[in-house]
Amino acid sequence: MTDARLAARLAAEAGELLLRIRDETSREPVRDPRALGRRGDAESNALIVRTLAEHRPGDAVLSEESADDPKRLRASRVWIVDPLDGTREYGLGRPDWTVHVALWQAGIGITAAAVAQPDSGLVMSTDEPRKSSSQLPGKKKRILVSNTRPPEFAKKVAEEVDAELVPMGSAGAKALAVARGEADAYVHAGGQYEWDSAAPVGVARSVGLHASRVDGSELSYNGVSPYLPDLLICRPELAEPLLRAIARWRD
């Protein structure tokens, strides 16, 4: 099994598990969204970590839901995992949550990735890249932002490039929407970690999208600190005008 196929399998199986957990709790008289999110995070993480240990026993893992092992900094292969991105949305029964599985390799970067959006029955991976759609003529550009903490500069940037802002949960859901041509860009500057963007970036780049920090610099993974606070994913022809607008309005 290739690394990308393994990533896709893990994302899909974790997504199916999360759907079953949510279905089970839906029959409870009173459902606590936060408790559901915590359970989903823990059980999805356990499945992914267990399967990686079985199929890639020599690799390191960096997961949002596991203690950070500093041995990963000396490893040549590190799986970067978010077992449930959009925990809040999942707990509330919304569809905009995802599962992220990516592989980082020393000296190369992200070499395999998959993002599953289980409520849509969708898994996109670097093993089966699809060409992203172009903007339809006459259609207003759409920039996706966090529905809880959009960048302060987002409104000004949208005005400058003649776009509308569309709030959405989960970094993975937003990246998939851009990859599928349902939106033109995704901008985030409210704080993220490597597991939030590694798999979405891998998938986005596999379909020819631009992905960088909001200042245009490279996204670097498996750092000493996994904090990676901002992100731009967009159609390649929009990268220059968006980066220029962000630079103007960010400070």
PDB file of C-alpha atoms in Angstrom:
ATOM      1  CA  MET A   1       0.000   0.000   0.000  1.00  0.00           C
ATOM      2  CA  THR A   2       1.405   3.393  -0.963  1.00  0.00           C
ATOM      3  CA  ASP A   3       1.690   6.083   1.683  1.00  0.00           C
ATOM      4  CA  ALA A   4      -1.071   8.092   0.006  1.00  0.00           C
ATOM      5  CA  ARG A   5      -3.412   5.105  -0.128  1.00  0.00           C
ATOM      6  CA  LEU A   6      -2.714   4.412   3.524  1.00  0.00           C
ATOM      7  CA  ALA A   7      -3.474   8.043   4.346  1.00  0.00           C
ATOM      8  CA  ALA A   8      -6.755   7.828   2.415  1.00  0.00           C
ATOM      9  CA  ARG A   9      -7.687   4.562   4.114  1.00  0.00           C
ATOM     10  CA  LEU A  10      -6.972   5.980   7.563  1.00  0.00           C
ATOM     11  CA  ALA A  11      -8.945   9.166   6.907  1.00  0.00           C
ATOM     12  CA  ALA A  12     -11.892   7.190   5.536  1.00  0.00           C
ATOM     13  CA  GLU A  13     -11.954   4.627   8.351  1.00  0.00           C
ATOM     14  CA  ALA A  14     -11.648   7.285  11.035  1.00  0.00           C
ATOM     15  CA  GLY A  15     -14.463   9.200   9.364  1.00  0.00           C
ATOM     16  CA  GLU A  16     -16.697   6.125   9.356  1.00  0.00           C
ATOM     17  CA  LEU A  17     -15.949   5.590  13.042  1.00  0.00           C
ATOM     18  CA  LEU A  18     -16.858   9.184  13.831  1.00  0.00           C
ATOM     19  CA  LEU A  19     -20.156   8.844  11.975  1.00  0.00           C
ATOM     20  CA  ARG A  20     -20.995   5.700  13.980  1.00  0.00           C
ATOM     21  CA  ILE A  21     -20.154   7.416  17.263  1.00  0.00           C
ATOM     22  CA  ARG A  22     -22.348  10.386  16.400  1.00  0.00           C
ATOM     23  CA  ASP A  23     -25.181   8.098  15.341  1.00  0.00           C
ATOM     24  CA  GLU A  24     -24.982   6.189  18.632  1.00  0.00           C
ATOM     25  CA  THR A  25     -25.165   9.350  20.705  1.00  0.00           C
ATOM     26  CA  SER A  26     -28.072  10.713  18.670  1.00  0.00           C
ATOM     27  CA  ARG A  27     -30.288   8.156  20.427  1.00  0.00           C
ATOM     28  CA  GLU A  28     -29.405   9.504  23.858  1.00  0.00           C
ATOM     29  CA  PRO A  29     -32.101  11.620  25.605  1.00  0.00           C
ATOM     30  CA  VAL A  30     -29.657  14.520  26.029  1.00  0.00           C
ATOM     31  CA  ARG A  31     -26.493  14.805  23.940  1.00  0.00           C
ATOM     32  CA  ASP A  32     -23.570  16.910  25.136  1.00  0.00           C
ATOM     33  CA  PRO A  33     -21.807  18.323  22.025  1.00  0.00           C
ATOM     34  CA  ARG A  34     -18.526  18.817  23.896  1.00  0.00           C
ATOM     35  CA  ALA A  35     -18.518  15.289  25.293  1.00  0.00           C
ATOM     36  CA  LEU A  36     -19.276  13.947  21.808  1.00  0.00           C
ATOM     37  CA  GLY A  37     -16.363  15.928  20.396  1.00  0.00           C
ATOM     38  CA  ARG A  38     -13.983  14.665  23.077  1.00  0.00           C
ATOM     39  CA  ARG A  39     -15.020  11.068  22.490  1.00  0.00           C
ATOM     40  CA  GLY A  40     -14.712  11.446  18.740  1.00  0.00           C
ATOM     41  CA  ASP A  41     -11.241  12.989  19.021  1.00  0.00           C
ATOM     42  CA  ALA A  42      -9.999  10.223  21.315  1.00  0.00           C
ATOM     43  CA  GLU A  43     -11.413   7.223  19.446  1.00  0.00           C
ATOM     44  CA  SER A  44     -10.470   8.516  16.001  1.00  0.00           C
ATOM     45  CA  ASN A  45      -6.949   9.215  17.198  1.00  0.00           C
ATOM     46  CA  ALA A  46      -6.625   5.730  18.729  1.00  0.00           C
ATOM     47  CA  LEU A  47      -7.689   4.102  15.445  1.00  0.00           C
ATOM     48  CA  ILE A  48      -5.242   6.132  13.342  1.00  0.00           C
ATOM     49  CA  VAL A  49      -2.267   5.727  15.695  1.00  0.00           C
ATOM     50  CA  ARG A  50      -2.914   1.984  16.085  1.00  0.00           C
ATOM     51  CA  THR A  51      -3.120   1.431  12.316  1.00  0.00           C
ATOM     52  CA  LEU A  52       0.026   3.471  11.653  1.00  0.00           C
ATOM     53  CA  ALA A  53       1.899   1.404  14.250  1.00  0.00           C
ATOM     54  CA  GLU A  54       0.796  -1.726  12.387  1.00  0.00           C
ATOM     55  CA  HIS A  55       1.581  -0.592   8.834  1.00  0.00           C
ATOM     56  CA  ARG A  56       4.430   1.914   9.351  1.00  0.00           C
ATOM     57  CA  PRO A  57       6.030   0.862  12.651  1.00  0.00           C
ATOM     58  CA  GLY A  58       9.252   2.788  12.035  1.00  0.00           C
ATOM     59  CA  ASP A  59       7.564   6.140  11.435  1.00  0.00           C
ATOM     60  CA  ALA A  60       6.944   8.889  13.975  1.00  0.00           C
ATOM     61  CA  VAL A  61       3.545  10.500  14.580  1.00  0.00           C
ATOM     62  CA  LEU A  62       2.587  14.076  15.420  1.00  0.00           C
ATOM     63  CA  SER A  63      -1.087  14.197  16.368  1.00  0.00           C
ATOM     64  CA  GLU A  64      -3.232  16.852  17.969  1.00  0.00           C
ATOM     65  CA  GLU A  65      -4.594  14.247  20.367  1.00  0.00           C
ATOM     66  CA  SER A  66      -1.324  12.543  21.406  1.00  0.00           C
ATOM     67  CA  ALA A  67       1.546  13.700  23.606  1.00  0.00           C
ATOM     68  CA  ASP A  68       4.295  15.211  21.454  1.00  0.00           C
ATOM     69  CA  ASP A  69       7.290  12.861  21.282  1.00  0.00           C
ATOM     70  CA  PRO A  70      10.520  14.833  20.636  1.00  0.00           C
ATOM     71  CA  LYS A  71      11.925  11.787  18.829  1.00  0.00           C
ATOM     72  CA  ARG A  72       9.970  12.968  15.793  1.00  0.00           C
ATOM     73  CA  LEU A  73      12.502  15.783  15.337  1.00  0.00           C
ATOM     74  CA  ARG A  74      15.144  13.163  14.474  1.00  0.00           C
ATOM     75  CA  ALA A  75      12.827  11.043  12.338  1.00  0.00           C
ATOM     76  CA  SER A  76      12.942  11.027   8.543  1.00  0.00           C
ATOM     77  CA  ARG A  77       9.240  10.202   8.236  1.00  0.00           C
ATOM     78  CA  VAL A  78       6.530  11.787  10.397  1.00  0.00           C
ATOM     79  CA  TRP A  79       2.776  11.354  10.068  1.00  0.00           C
ATOM     80  CA  ILE A  80       0.948  14.573  10.920  1.00  0.00           C
ATOM     81  CA  VAL A  81      -2.593  13.828  12.023  1.00  0.00           C
ATOM     82  CA  ASP A  82      -5.724  15.670  13.054  1.00  0.00           C
ATOM     83  CA  PRO A  83      -8.181  12.893  13.918  1.00  0.00           C
ATOM     84  CA  LEU A  84     -11.108  15.326  14.022  1.00  0.00           C
ATOM     85  CA  ASP A  85     -10.707  18.802  12.581  1.00  0.00           C
ATOM     86  CA  GLY A  86     -13.775  20.835  13.411  1.00  0.00           C
ATOM     87  CA  THR A  87     -14.591  19.239  16.760  1.00  0.00           C
ATOM     88  CA  ARG A  88     -17.139  21.965  17.512  1.00  0.00           C
ATOM     89  CA  GLU A  89     -18.949  21.452  14.214  1.00  0.00           C
ATOM     90  CA  TYR A  90     -18.932  17.671  14.697  1.00  0.00           C
ATOM     91  CA  GLY A  91     -20.404  17.981  18.183  1.00  0.00           C
ATOM     92  CA  LEU A  92     -23.164  20.253  16.882  1.00  0.00           C
ATOM     93  CA  GLY A  93     -24.073  17.822  14.099  1.00  0.00           C
ATOM     94  CA  ARG A  94     -22.856  20.064  11.297  1.00  0.00           C
ATOM     95  CA  PRO A  95     -21.215  18.634   8.129  1.00  0.00           C
ATOM     96  CA  ASP A  96     -18.131  20.900   7.957  1.00  0.00           C
ATOM     97  CA  TRP A  97     -15.680  18.714   9.887  1.00  0.00           C
ATOM     98  CA  THR A  98     -12.890  16.545   8.492  1.00  0.00           C
ATOM     99  CA  VAL A  99     -10.154  14.010   9.222  1.00  0.00           C
ATOM    100  CA  HIS A 100      -6.545  14.852   8.249  1.00  0.00           C
ATOM    101  CA  VAL A 101      -3.702  12.398   7.620  1.00  0.00           C
ATOM    102  CA  ALA A 102      -0.412  13.544   6.059  1.00  0.00           C
ATOM    103  CA  LEU A 103       3.131  12.219   5.769  1.00  0.00           C
ATOM    104  CA  TRP A 104       6.118  14.554   6.055  1.00  0.00           C
ATOM    105  CA  GLN A 105       9.563  13.375   4.880  1.00  0.00           C
ATOM    106  CA  ALA A 106      12.851  15.036   5.768  1.00  0.00           C
ATOM    107  CA  GLY A 107      14.305  17.139   2.982  1.00  0.00           C
ATOM    108  CA  ILE A 108      11.119  16.922   0.916  1.00  0.00           C
ATOM    109  CA  GLY A 109       8.081  18.046   2.904  1.00  0.00           C
ATOM    110  CA  ILE A 110       4.545  16.671   2.666  1.00  0.00           C
ATOM    111  CA  THR A 111       4.700  13.675   0.329  1.00  0.00           C
ATOM    112  CA  ALA A 112       1.325  12.013   0.939  1.00  0.00           C
ATOM    113  CA  ALA A 113      -1.923  13.330   2.308  1.00  0.00           C
ATOM    114  CA  ALA A 114      -5.643  12.687   2.562  1.00  0.00           C
ATOM    115  CA  VAL A 115      -8.606  14.649   3.867  1.00  0.00           C
ATOM    116  CA  ALA A 116     -11.962  12.986   4.501  1.00  0.00           C
ATOM    117  CA  GLN A 117     -15.236  14.871   4.848  1.00  0.00           C
ATOM    118  CA  PRO A 118     -17.445  12.000   6.030  1.00  0.00           C
ATOM    119  CA  ASP A 119     -20.821  13.749   5.943  1.00  0.00           C
ATOM    120  CA  SER A 120     -20.250  14.337   2.223  1.00  0.00           C
ATOM    121  CA  GLY A 121     -18.848  10.844   1.598  1.00  0.00           C
ATOM    122  CA  LEU A 122     -15.723  12.521   0.249  1.00  0.00           C
ATOM    123  CA  VAL A 123     -12.070  11.539   0.555  1.00  0.00           C
ATOM    124  CA  MET A 124      -9.449  13.461  -1.422  1.00  0.00           C
ATOM    125  CA  SER A 125      -5.848  12.273  -1.455  1.00  0.00           C
ATOM    126  CA  THR A 126      -2.588  12.965  -3.206  1.00  0.00           C
ATOM    127  CA  ASP A 127      -2.816   9.508  -4.775  1.00  0.00           C
ATOM    128  CA  GLU A 128      -5.757  10.537  -6.947  1.00  0.00           C
ATOM    129  CA  PRO A 129      -5.331  14.251  -7.695  1.00  0.00           C
ATOM    130  CA  ARG A 130      -8.075  15.991  -9.606  1.00  0.00           C
ATOM    131  CA  LYS A 131      -7.689  19.222 -11.514  1.00  0.00           C
ATOM    132  CA  SER A 132      -9.280  22.064  -9.570  1.00  0.00           C
ATOM    133  CA  SER A 133     -12.104  23.945 -11.262  1.00  0.00           C
ATOM    134  CA  SER A 134     -11.688  27.447 -12.665  1.00  0.00           C
ATOM    135  CA  GLN A 135     -13.886  30.330 -11.622  1.00  0.00           C
ATOM    136  CA  LEU A 136     -17.072  30.558 -13.631  1.00  0.00           C
ATOM    137  CA  PRO A 137     -17.312  33.727 -15.779  1.00  0.00           C
ATOM    138  CA  GLY A 138     -19.376  36.424 -14.093  1.00  0.00           C
ATOM    139  CA  LYS A 139     -19.442  34.629 -10.782  1.00  0.00           C
ATOM    140  CA  LYS A 140     -18.258  36.600  -7.744  1.00  0.00           C
ATOM    141  CA  LYS A 141     -15.119  35.201  -6.145  1.00  0.00           C
ATOM    142  CA  ARG A 142     -15.601  33.422  -2.811  1.00  0.00           C
ATOM    143  CA  ILE A 143     -13.028  33.551   0.005  1.00  0.00           C
ATOM    144  CA  LEU A 144     -13.563  31.078   2.832  1.00  0.00           C
ATOM    145  CA  VAL A 145     -12.760  32.115   6.398  1.00  0.00           C
ATOM    146  CA  SER A 146     -13.222  30.669   9.856  1.00  0.00           C
ATOM    147  CA  ASN A 147     -16.759  30.967  11.165  1.00  0.00           C
ATOM    148  CA  THR A 148     -15.437  31.734  14.660  1.00  0.00           C
ATOM    149  CA  ARG A 149     -12.248  33.757  14.106  1.00  0.00           C
ATOM    150  CA  PRO A 150     -11.898  35.245  10.601  1.00  0.00           C
ATOM    151  CA  PRO A 151      -8.786  37.382   9.996  1.00  0.00           C
ATOM    152  CA  GLU A 152      -9.223  41.035  10.906  1.00  0.00           C
ATOM    153  CA  PHE A 153      -8.016  42.024   7.448  1.00  0.00           C
ATOM    154  CA  ALA A 154     -10.315  39.623   5.571  1.00  0.00           C
ATOM    155  CA  LYS A 155     -13.065  42.138   4.753  1.00  0.00           C
ATOM    156  CA  LYS A 156     -10.639  44.683   3.265  1.00  0.00           C
ATOM    157  CA  VAL A 157      -8.865  41.972   1.259  1.00  0.00           C
ATOM    158  CA  ALA A 158     -12.168  40.685  -0.109  1.00  0.00           C
ATOM    159  CA  GLU A 159     -13.187  44.189  -1.165  1.00  0.00           C
ATOM    160  CA  GLU A 160      -9.873  44.735  -2.949  1.00  0.00           C
ATOM    161  CA  VAL A 161     -10.147  41.559  -5.030  1.00  0.00           C
ATOM    162  CA  ASP A 162     -13.925  41.888  -5.530  1.00  0.00           C
ATOM    163  CA  ALA A 163     -14.848  38.806  -3.539  1.00  0.00           C
ATOM    164  CA  GLU A 164     -17.356  37.806  -0.888  1.00  0.00           C
ATOM    165  CA  LEU A 165     -16.424  36.240   2.462  1.00  0.00           C
ATOM    166  CA  VAL A 166     -17.998  32.882   3.272  1.00  0.00           C
ATOM    167  CA  PRO A 167     -17.650  31.450   6.807  1.00  0.00           C
ATOM    168  CA  MET A 168     -17.088  27.708   7.212  1.00  0.00           C
ATOM    169  CA  GLY A 169     -15.795  25.335   9.882  1.00  0.00           C
ATOM    170  CA  SER A 170     -12.729  23.048   9.648  1.00  0.00           C
ATOM    171  CA  ALA A 171      -9.588  23.901   7.720  1.00  0.00           C
ATOM    172  CA  GLY A 172      -9.966  20.660   5.797  1.00  0.00           C
ATOM    173  CA  ALA A 173     -13.525  21.445   4.720  1.00  0.00           C
ATOM    174  CA  LYS A 174     -12.430  24.853   3.446  1.00  0.00           C
ATOM    175  CA  ALA A 175      -9.447  23.415   1.575  1.00  0.00           C
ATOM    176  CA  LEU A 176     -11.603  20.748  -0.081  1.00  0.00           C
ATOM    177  CA  ALA A 177     -14.131  23.388  -1.133  1.00  0.00           C
ATOM    178  CA  VAL A 178     -11.372  25.298  -2.927  1.00  0.00           C
ATOM    179  CA  ALA A 179      -9.969  22.096  -4.435  1.00  0.00           C
ATOM    180  CA  ARG A 180     -13.410  21.198  -5.799  1.00  0.00           C
ATOM    181  CA  GLY A 181     -13.969  24.643  -7.280  1.00  0.00           C
ATOM    182  CA  GLU A 182     -16.754  25.549  -4.834  1.00  0.00           C
ATOM    183  CA  ALA A 183     -14.681  28.514  -3.606  1.00  0.00           C
ATOM    184  CA  ASP A 184     -11.684  30.459  -4.862  1.00  0.00           C
ATOM    185  CA  ALA A 185      -9.553  30.896  -1.752  1.00  0.00           C
ATOM    186  CA  TYR A 186      -9.202  30.082   1.915  1.00  0.00           C
ATOM    187  CA  VAL A 187      -7.483  32.597   4.200  1.00  0.00           C
ATOM    188  CA  HIS A 188      -6.684  32.023   7.862  1.00  0.00           C
ATOM    189  CA  ALA A 189      -4.674  34.051  10.365  1.00  0.00           C
ATOM    190  CA  GLY A 190      -6.237  33.260  13.731  1.00  0.00           C
ATOM    191  CA  GLY A 191      -3.817  30.610  14.953  1.00  0.00           C
ATOM    192  CA  GLN A 192      -3.361  27.032  13.756  1.00  0.00           C
ATOM    193  CA  TYR A 193      -1.039  24.073  14.250  1.00  0.00           C
ATOM    194  CA  GLU A 194       0.703  21.788  11.792  1.00  0.00           C
ATOM    195  CA  TRP A 195      -2.044  19.154  11.991  1.00  0.00           C
ATOM    196  CA  ASP A 196      -4.613  21.725  10.894  1.00  0.00           C
ATOM    197  CA  SER A 197      -2.963  22.414   7.549  1.00  0.00           C
ATOM    198  CA  ALA A 198      -0.547  19.589   6.625  1.00  0.00           C
ATOM    199  CA  ALA A 199      -3.049  17.264   4.932  1.00  0.00           C
ATOM    200  CA  PRO A 200      -5.171  20.081   3.418  1.00  0.00           C
ATOM    201  CA  VAL A 201      -2.020  21.652   1.943  1.00  0.00           C
ATOM    202  CA  GLY A 202      -0.855  18.311   0.535  1.00  0.00           C
ATOM    203  CA  VAL A 203      -4.204  17.732  -1.154  1.00  0.00           C
ATOM    204  CA  ALA A 204      -4.489  21.335  -2.369  1.00  0.00           C
ATOM    205  CA  ARG A 205      -1.071  21.275  -4.005  1.00  0.00           C
ATOM    206  CA  SER A 206      -1.802  17.940  -5.674  1.00  0.00           C
ATOM    207  CA  VAL A 207      -4.587  19.616  -7.667  1.00  0.00           C
ATOM    208  CA  GLY A 208      -2.458  22.619  -8.606  1.00  0.00           C
ATOM    209  CA  LEU A 209      -3.541  25.133  -5.984  1.00  0.00           C
ATOM    210  CA  HIS A 210      -1.285  27.703  -4.336  1.00  0.00           C
ATOM    211  CA  ALA A 211      -0.551  27.135  -0.629  1.00  0.00           C
ATOM    212  CA  SER A 212       1.638  29.340   1.574  1.00  0.00           C
ATOM    213  CA  ARG A 213       1.752  31.448   4.716  1.00  0.00           C
ATOM    214  CA  VAL A 214      -0.215  34.692   4.409  1.00  0.00           C
ATOM    215  CA  ASP A 215       3.050  36.599   3.862  1.00  0.00           C
ATOM    216  CA  GLY A 216       3.867  34.304   0.932  1.00  0.00           C
ATOM    217  CA  SER A 217       6.561  32.330   2.756  1.00  0.00           C
ATOM    218  CA  GLU A 218       6.810  28.559   2.687  1.00  0.00           C
ATOM    219  CA  LEU A 219       4.810  26.325   5.031  1.00  0.00           C
ATOM    220  CA  SER A 220       7.337  24.339   7.067  1.00  0.00           C
ATOM    221  CA  TYR A 221       6.403  21.157   8.938  1.00  0.00           C
ATOM    222  CA  ASN A 222       7.838  18.988  11.727  1.00  0.00           C
ATOM    223  CA  GLY A 223       9.187  22.005  13.557  1.00  0.00           C
ATOM    224  CA  VAL A 224      10.268  22.084  17.192  1.00  0.00           C
ATOM    225  CA  SER A 225       6.991  23.860  17.914  1.00  0.00           C
ATOM    226  CA  PRO A 226       4.031  22.628  15.838  1.00  0.00           C
ATOM    227  CA  TYR A 227       2.468  26.114  15.896  1.00  0.00           C
ATOM    228  CA  LEU A 228       1.825  27.288  12.332  1.00  0.00           C
ATOM    229  CA  PRO A 229      -0.658  30.121  12.711  1.00  0.00           C
ATOM    230  CA  ASP A 230      -1.685  31.240   9.235  1.00  0.00           C
ATOM    231  CA  LEU A 231      -2.490  29.873   5.815  1.00  0.00           C
ATOM    232  CA  LEU A 232      -3.473  30.844   2.273  1.00  0.00           C
ATOM    233  CA  ILE A 233      -4.863  28.288  -0.184  1.00  0.00           C
ATOM    234  CA  CYS A 234      -6.162  29.622  -3.479  1.00  0.00           C
ATOM    235  CA  ARG A 235      -6.351  29.253  -7.229  1.00  0.00           C
ATOM    236  CA  PRO A 236      -2.839  30.004  -8.544  1.00  0.00           C
ATOM    237  CA  GLU A 237      -3.856  33.087 -10.526  1.00  0.00           C
ATOM    238  CA  LEU A 238      -5.283  34.633  -7.347  1.00  0.00           C
ATOM    239  CA  ALA A 239      -2.133  34.162  -5.250  1.00  0.00           C
ATOM    240  CA  GLU A 240      -0.374  37.368  -6.281  1.00  0.00           C
ATOM    241  CA  PRO A 241      -3.370  39.739  -5.891  1.00  0.00           C
ATOM    242  CA  LEU A 242      -4.380  38.114  -2.596  1.00  0.00           C
ATOM    243  CA  LEU A 243      -0.871  38.251  -1.134  1.00  0.00           C
ATOM    244  CA  ARG A 244      -0.563  41.871  -2.233  1.00  0.00           C
ATOM    245  CA  ALA A 245      -3.896  42.768  -0.626  1.00  0.00           C
ATOM    246  CA  ILE A 246      -3.069  40.873   2.573  1.00  0.00           C
ATOM    247  CA  ALA A 247       0.267  42.691   2.849  1.00  0.00           C
ATOM    248  CA  ARG A 248      -1.526  46.019   2.478  1.00  0.00           C
ATOM    249  CA  TRP A 249      -4.228  45.399   5.079  1.00  0.00           C
ATOM    250  CA  ARG A 250      -2.608  42.965   7.503  1.00  0.00           C
ATOM    251  CA  ASP A 251      -0.768  45.536   9.653  1.00  0.00           C
TER     252      ASP A 251
END
